[in-house]
PDB file of C-alpha atoms in Angstrom:
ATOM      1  CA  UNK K   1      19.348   9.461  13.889  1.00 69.00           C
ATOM      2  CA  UNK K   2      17.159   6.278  12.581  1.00 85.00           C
ATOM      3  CA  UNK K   3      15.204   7.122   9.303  1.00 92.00           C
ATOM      4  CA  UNK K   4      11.628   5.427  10.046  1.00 96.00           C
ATOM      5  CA  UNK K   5      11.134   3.011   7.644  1.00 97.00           C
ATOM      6  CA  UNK K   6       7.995   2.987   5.226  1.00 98.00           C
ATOM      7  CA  UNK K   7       6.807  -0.312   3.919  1.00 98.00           C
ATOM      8  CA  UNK K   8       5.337   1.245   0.357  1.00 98.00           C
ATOM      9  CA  UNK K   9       2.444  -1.722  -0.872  1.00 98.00           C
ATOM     10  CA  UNK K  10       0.779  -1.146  -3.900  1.00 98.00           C
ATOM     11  CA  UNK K  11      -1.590  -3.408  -5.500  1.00 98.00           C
ATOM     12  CA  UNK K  12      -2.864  -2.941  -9.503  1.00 97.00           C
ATOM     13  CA  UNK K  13      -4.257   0.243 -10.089  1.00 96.00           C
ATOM     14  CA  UNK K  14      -3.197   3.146 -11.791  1.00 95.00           C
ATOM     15  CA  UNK K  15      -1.730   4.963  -9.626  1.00 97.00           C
ATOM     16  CA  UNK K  16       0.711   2.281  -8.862  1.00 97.00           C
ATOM     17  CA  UNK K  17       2.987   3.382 -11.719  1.00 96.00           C
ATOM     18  CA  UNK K  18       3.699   6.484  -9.963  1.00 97.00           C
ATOM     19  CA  UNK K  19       5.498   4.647  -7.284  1.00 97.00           C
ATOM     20  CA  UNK K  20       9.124   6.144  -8.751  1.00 98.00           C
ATOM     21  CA  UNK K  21       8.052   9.430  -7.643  1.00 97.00           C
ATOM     22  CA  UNK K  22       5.905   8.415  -4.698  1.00 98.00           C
ATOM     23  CA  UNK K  23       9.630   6.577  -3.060  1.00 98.00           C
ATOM     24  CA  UNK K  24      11.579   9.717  -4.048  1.00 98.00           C
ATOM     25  CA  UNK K  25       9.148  11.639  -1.918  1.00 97.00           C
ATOM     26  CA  UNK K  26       9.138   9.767   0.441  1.00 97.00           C
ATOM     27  CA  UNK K  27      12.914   9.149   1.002  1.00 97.00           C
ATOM     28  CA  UNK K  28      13.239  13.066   0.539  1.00 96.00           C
ATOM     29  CA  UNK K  29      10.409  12.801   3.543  1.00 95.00           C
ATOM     30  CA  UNK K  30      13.321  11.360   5.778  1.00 95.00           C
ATOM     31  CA  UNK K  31      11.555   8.073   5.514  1.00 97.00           C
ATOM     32  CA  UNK K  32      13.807   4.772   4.757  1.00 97.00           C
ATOM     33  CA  UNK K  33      11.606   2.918   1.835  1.00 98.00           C
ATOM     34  CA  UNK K  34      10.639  -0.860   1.428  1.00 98.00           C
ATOM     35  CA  UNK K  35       8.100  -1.442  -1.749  1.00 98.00           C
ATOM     36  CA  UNK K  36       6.162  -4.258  -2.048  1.00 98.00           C
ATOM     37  CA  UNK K  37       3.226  -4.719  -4.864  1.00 98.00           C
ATOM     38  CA  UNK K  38       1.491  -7.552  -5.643  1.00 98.00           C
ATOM     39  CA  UNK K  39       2.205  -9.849  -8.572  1.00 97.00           C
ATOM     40  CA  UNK K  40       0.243  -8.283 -10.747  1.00 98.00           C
ATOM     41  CA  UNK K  41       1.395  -4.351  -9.952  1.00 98.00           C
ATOM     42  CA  UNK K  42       4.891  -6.300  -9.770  1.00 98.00           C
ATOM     43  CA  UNK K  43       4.323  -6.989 -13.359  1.00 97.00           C
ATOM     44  CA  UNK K  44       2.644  -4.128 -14.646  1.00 97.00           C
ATOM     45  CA  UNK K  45       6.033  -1.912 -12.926  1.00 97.00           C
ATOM     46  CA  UNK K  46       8.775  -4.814 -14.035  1.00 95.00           C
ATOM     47  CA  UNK K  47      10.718  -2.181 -15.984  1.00 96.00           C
ATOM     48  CA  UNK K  48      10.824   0.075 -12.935  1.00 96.00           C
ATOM     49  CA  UNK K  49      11.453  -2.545 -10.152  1.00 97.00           C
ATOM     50  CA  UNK K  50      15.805  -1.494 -10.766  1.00 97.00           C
ATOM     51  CA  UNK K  51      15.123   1.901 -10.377  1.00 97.00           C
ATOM     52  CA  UNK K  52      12.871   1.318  -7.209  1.00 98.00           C
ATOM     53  CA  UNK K  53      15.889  -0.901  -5.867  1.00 98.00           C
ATOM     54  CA  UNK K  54      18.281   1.576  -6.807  1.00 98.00           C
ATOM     55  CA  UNK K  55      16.203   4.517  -5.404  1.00 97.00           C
ATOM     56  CA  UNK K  56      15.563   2.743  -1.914  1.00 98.00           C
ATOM     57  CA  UNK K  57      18.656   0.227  -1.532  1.00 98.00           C
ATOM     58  CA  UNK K  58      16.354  -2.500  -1.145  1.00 98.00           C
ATOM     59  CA  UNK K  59      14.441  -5.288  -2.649  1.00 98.00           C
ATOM     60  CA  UNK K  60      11.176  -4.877  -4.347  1.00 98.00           C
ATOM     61  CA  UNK K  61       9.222  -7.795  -2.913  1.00 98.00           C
ATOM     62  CA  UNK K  62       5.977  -9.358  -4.466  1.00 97.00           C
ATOM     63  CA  UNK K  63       6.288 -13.175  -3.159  1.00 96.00           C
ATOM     64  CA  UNK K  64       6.692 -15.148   0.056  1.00 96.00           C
ATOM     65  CA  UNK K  65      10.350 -15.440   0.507  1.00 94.00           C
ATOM     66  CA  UNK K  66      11.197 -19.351   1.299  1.00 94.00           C
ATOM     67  CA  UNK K  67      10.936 -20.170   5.155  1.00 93.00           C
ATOM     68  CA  UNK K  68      15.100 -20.875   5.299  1.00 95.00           C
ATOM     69  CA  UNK K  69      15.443 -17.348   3.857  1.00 95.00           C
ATOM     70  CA  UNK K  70      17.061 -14.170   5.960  1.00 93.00           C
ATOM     71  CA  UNK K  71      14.406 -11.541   5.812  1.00 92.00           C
ATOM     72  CA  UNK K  72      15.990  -8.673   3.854  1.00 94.00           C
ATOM     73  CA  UNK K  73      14.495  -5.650   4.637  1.00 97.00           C
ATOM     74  CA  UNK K  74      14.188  -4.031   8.017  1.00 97.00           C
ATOM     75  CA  UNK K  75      11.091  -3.791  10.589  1.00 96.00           C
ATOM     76  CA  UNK K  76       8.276  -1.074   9.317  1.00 97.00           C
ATOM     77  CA  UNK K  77       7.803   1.883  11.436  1.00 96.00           C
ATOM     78  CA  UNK K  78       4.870   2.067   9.418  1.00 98.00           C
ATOM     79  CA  UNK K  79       3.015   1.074   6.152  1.00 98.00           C
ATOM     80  CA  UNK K  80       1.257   2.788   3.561  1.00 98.00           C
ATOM     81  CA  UNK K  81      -0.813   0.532   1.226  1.00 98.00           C
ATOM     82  CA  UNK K  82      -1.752   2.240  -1.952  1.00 98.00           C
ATOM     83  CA  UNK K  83      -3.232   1.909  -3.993  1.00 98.00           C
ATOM     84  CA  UNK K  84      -5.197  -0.055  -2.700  1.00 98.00           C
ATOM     85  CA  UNK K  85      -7.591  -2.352  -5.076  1.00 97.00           C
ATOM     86  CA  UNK K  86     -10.671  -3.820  -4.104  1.00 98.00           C
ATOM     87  CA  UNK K  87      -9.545  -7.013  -4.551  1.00 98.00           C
ATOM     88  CA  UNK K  88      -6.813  -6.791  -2.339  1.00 98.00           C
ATOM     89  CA  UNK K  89      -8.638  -4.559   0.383  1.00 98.00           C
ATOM     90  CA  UNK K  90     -11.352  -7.149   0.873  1.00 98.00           C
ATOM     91  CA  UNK K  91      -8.821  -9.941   0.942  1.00 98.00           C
ATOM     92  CA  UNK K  92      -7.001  -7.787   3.514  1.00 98.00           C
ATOM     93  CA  UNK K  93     -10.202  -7.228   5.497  1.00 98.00           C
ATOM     94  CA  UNK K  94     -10.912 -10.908   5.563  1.00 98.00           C
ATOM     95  CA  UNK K  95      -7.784 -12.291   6.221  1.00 97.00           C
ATOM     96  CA  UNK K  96      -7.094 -13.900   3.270  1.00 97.00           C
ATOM     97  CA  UNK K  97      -3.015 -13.808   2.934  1.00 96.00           C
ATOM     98  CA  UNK K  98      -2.042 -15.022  -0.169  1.00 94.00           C
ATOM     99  CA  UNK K  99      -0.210 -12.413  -1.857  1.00 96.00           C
ATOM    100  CA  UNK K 100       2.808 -11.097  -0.074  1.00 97.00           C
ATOM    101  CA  UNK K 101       1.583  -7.270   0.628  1.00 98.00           C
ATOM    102  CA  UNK K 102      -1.350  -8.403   1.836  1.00 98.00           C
ATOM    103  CA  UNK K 103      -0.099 -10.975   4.349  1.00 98.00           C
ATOM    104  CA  UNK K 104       2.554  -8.588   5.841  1.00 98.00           C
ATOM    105  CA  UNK K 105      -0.373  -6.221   6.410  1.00 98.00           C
ATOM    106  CA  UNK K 106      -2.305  -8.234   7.700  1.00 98.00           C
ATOM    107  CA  UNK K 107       0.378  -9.194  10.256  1.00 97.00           C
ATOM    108  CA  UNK K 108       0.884  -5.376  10.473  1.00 97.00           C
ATOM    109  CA  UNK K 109      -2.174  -5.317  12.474  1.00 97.00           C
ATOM    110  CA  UNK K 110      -1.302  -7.435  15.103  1.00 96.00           C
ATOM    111  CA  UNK K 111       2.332  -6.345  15.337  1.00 96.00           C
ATOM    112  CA  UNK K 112       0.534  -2.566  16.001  1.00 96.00           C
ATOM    113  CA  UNK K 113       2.634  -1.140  12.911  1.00 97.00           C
ATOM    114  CA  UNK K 114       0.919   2.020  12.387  1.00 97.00           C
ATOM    115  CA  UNK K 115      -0.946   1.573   8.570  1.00 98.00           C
ATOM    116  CA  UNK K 116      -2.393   4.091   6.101  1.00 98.00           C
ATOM    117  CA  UNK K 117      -4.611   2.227   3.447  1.00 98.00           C
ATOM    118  CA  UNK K 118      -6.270   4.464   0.445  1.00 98.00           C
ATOM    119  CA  UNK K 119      -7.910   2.403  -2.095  1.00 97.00           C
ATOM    120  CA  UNK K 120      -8.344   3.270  -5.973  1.00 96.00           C
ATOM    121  CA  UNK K 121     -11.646   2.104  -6.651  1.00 96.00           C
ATOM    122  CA  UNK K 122     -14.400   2.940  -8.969  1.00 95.00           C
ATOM    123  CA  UNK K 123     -18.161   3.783  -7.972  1.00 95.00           C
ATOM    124  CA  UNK K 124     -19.705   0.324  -9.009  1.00 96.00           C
ATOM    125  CA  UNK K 125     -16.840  -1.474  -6.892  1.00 96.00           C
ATOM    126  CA  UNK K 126     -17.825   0.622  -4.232  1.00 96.00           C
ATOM    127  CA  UNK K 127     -21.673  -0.661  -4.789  1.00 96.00           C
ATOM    128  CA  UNK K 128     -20.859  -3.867  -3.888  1.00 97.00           C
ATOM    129  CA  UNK K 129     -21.864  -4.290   0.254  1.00 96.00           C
ATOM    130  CA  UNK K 130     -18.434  -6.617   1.368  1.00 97.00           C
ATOM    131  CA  UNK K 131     -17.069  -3.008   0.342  1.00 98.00           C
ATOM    132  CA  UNK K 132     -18.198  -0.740   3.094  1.00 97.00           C
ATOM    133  CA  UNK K 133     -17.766  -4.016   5.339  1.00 98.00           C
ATOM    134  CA  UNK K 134     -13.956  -4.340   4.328  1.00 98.00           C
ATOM    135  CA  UNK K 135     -13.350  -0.654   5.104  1.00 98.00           C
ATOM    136  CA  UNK K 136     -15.326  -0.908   8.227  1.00 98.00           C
ATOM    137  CA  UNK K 137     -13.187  -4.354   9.713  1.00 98.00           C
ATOM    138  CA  UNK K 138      -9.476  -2.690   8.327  1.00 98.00           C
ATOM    139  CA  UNK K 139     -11.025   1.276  10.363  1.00 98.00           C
ATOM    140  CA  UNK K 140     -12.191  -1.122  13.743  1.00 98.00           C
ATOM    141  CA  UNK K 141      -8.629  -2.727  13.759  1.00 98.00           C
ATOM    142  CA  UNK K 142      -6.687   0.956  13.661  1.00 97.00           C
ATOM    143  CA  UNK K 143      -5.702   1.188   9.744  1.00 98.00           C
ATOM    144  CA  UNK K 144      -6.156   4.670   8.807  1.00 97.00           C
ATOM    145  CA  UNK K 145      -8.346   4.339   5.373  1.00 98.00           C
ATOM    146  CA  UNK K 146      -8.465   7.683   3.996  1.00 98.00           C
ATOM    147  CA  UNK K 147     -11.004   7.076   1.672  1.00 97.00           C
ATOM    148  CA  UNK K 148     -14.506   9.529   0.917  1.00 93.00           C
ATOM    149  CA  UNK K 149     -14.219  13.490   1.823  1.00 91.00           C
ATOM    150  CA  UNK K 150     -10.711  13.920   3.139  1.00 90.00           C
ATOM    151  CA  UNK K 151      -9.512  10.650   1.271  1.00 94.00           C
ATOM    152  CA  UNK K 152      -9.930   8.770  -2.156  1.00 95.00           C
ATOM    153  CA  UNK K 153     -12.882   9.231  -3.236  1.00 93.00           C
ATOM    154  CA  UNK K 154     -14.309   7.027  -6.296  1.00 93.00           C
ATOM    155  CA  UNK K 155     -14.723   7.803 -10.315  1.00 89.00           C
ATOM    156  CA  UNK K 156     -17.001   6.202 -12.442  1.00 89.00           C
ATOM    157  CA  UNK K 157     -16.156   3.139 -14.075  1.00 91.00           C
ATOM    158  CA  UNK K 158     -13.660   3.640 -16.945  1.00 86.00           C
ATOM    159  CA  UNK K 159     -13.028   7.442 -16.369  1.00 86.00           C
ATOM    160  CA  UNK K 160     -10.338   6.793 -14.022  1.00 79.00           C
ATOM    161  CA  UNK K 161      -8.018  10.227 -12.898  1.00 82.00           C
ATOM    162  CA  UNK K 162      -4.702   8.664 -11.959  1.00 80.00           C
ATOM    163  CA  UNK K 163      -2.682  11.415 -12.529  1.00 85.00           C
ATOM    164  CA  UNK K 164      -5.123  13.279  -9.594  1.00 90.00           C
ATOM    165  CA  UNK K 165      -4.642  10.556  -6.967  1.00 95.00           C
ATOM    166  CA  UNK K 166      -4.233  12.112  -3.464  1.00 96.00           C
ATOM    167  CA  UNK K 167      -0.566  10.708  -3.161  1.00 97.00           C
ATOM    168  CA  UNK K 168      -0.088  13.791  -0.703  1.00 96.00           C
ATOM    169  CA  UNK K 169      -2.557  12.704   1.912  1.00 97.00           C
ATOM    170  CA  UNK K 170      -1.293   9.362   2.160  1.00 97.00           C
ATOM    171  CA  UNK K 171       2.240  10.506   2.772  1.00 97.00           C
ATOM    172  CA  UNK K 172       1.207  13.277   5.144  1.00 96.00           C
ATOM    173  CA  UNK K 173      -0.970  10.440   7.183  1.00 96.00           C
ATOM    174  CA  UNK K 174       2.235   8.299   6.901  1.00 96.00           C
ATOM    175  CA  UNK K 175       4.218  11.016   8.363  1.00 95.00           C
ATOM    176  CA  UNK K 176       1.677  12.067  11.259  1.00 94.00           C
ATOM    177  CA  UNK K 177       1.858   8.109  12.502  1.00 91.00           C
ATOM    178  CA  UNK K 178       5.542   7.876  12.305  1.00 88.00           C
ATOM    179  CA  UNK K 179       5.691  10.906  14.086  1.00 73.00           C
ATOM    180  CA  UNK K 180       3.003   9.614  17.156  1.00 66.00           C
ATOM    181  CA  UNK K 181       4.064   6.129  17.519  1.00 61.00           C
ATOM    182  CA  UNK K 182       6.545   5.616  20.687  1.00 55.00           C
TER     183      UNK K 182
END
């Protein structure tokens, strides 16, 4: 039988540095694992990108390949983008594709991929009003954001809790999609 596969984005928060243990749950999950990040999580986990290519057979992928290139990992059955910064969900929300993870999401939309974004963001991000917009668009287009009661729900500036990051509802969200999409 197929293992669905999981496109695993993470942009540059925290929790991103968990994403060792995050693929070896989810390949224990039954789930066939793709990780992308975006340049900066790509450099902030550079001494872990083997291990995550080791772990999931596949390239970790923070670019554009080149438009001659074969694309080297298979089609997602679905995509979990976490964590999610609020840099990259606004750009997300708005369309605007130029980092890697954030471009195949995009896509992901419109290709009906089932997605599950959960941002790490701190209370004076979430002040900001293109905030409550971005979530808003990404909910209205069928992402599952699990973020407030149920999801991730913000710290104060500077008093992040990485460690407590609700890695387990992502997955299970992940695994509830997989499960319903024909």
């Amino acid at each position: 039988m197929k293992r669905p596969v999981l496109y695993l984005f993470g942009s540059a928060a925290p929790p991103v540095q968990q994403f060792p243990d995050v693929a070896r749950g989810a390949l224990a999950a039954g789930f066939e694992v793709c990780v992308g990040l975006t340049p900066t999580a790509a450099r902030w986990l550079d001494g872990e990108v083997p291990l995550l290519e080791e772990l999931t057979g596949h390239p970790v992928r923070s670019v554009y390949k080149q438009p001659a290139d074969p694309d080297v990992w298979p089609p997602a059955d679905v995509l979990v983008f976490a964590p999610v910064t609020f840099h990259s969900l606004n750009a997300w929300a708005l369309g605007l594709t130029y980092h890697f993870v954030v471009g195949v999401a995009a896509e992901g939309i419109g290709k009906g991929i089932p997605t599950v974004a959960m941002p790490c963001v701190n209370t004076a991000y979430v002040q900001h009003p293109q905030f409550d917009r971005s979530v808003a668009t990404l909910r209205g287009a069928g992402v599952s954001v699990l973020y407030g009661p149920g999801g991730f729900e913000p710290n104060e500036p500077g008093k992040g809790r990485p460690a407590g990051y609700p890695w387990d509802l992502a997955m299970a969200e992940a695994t509830r999609v997989a499960r319903t999409t024909p």
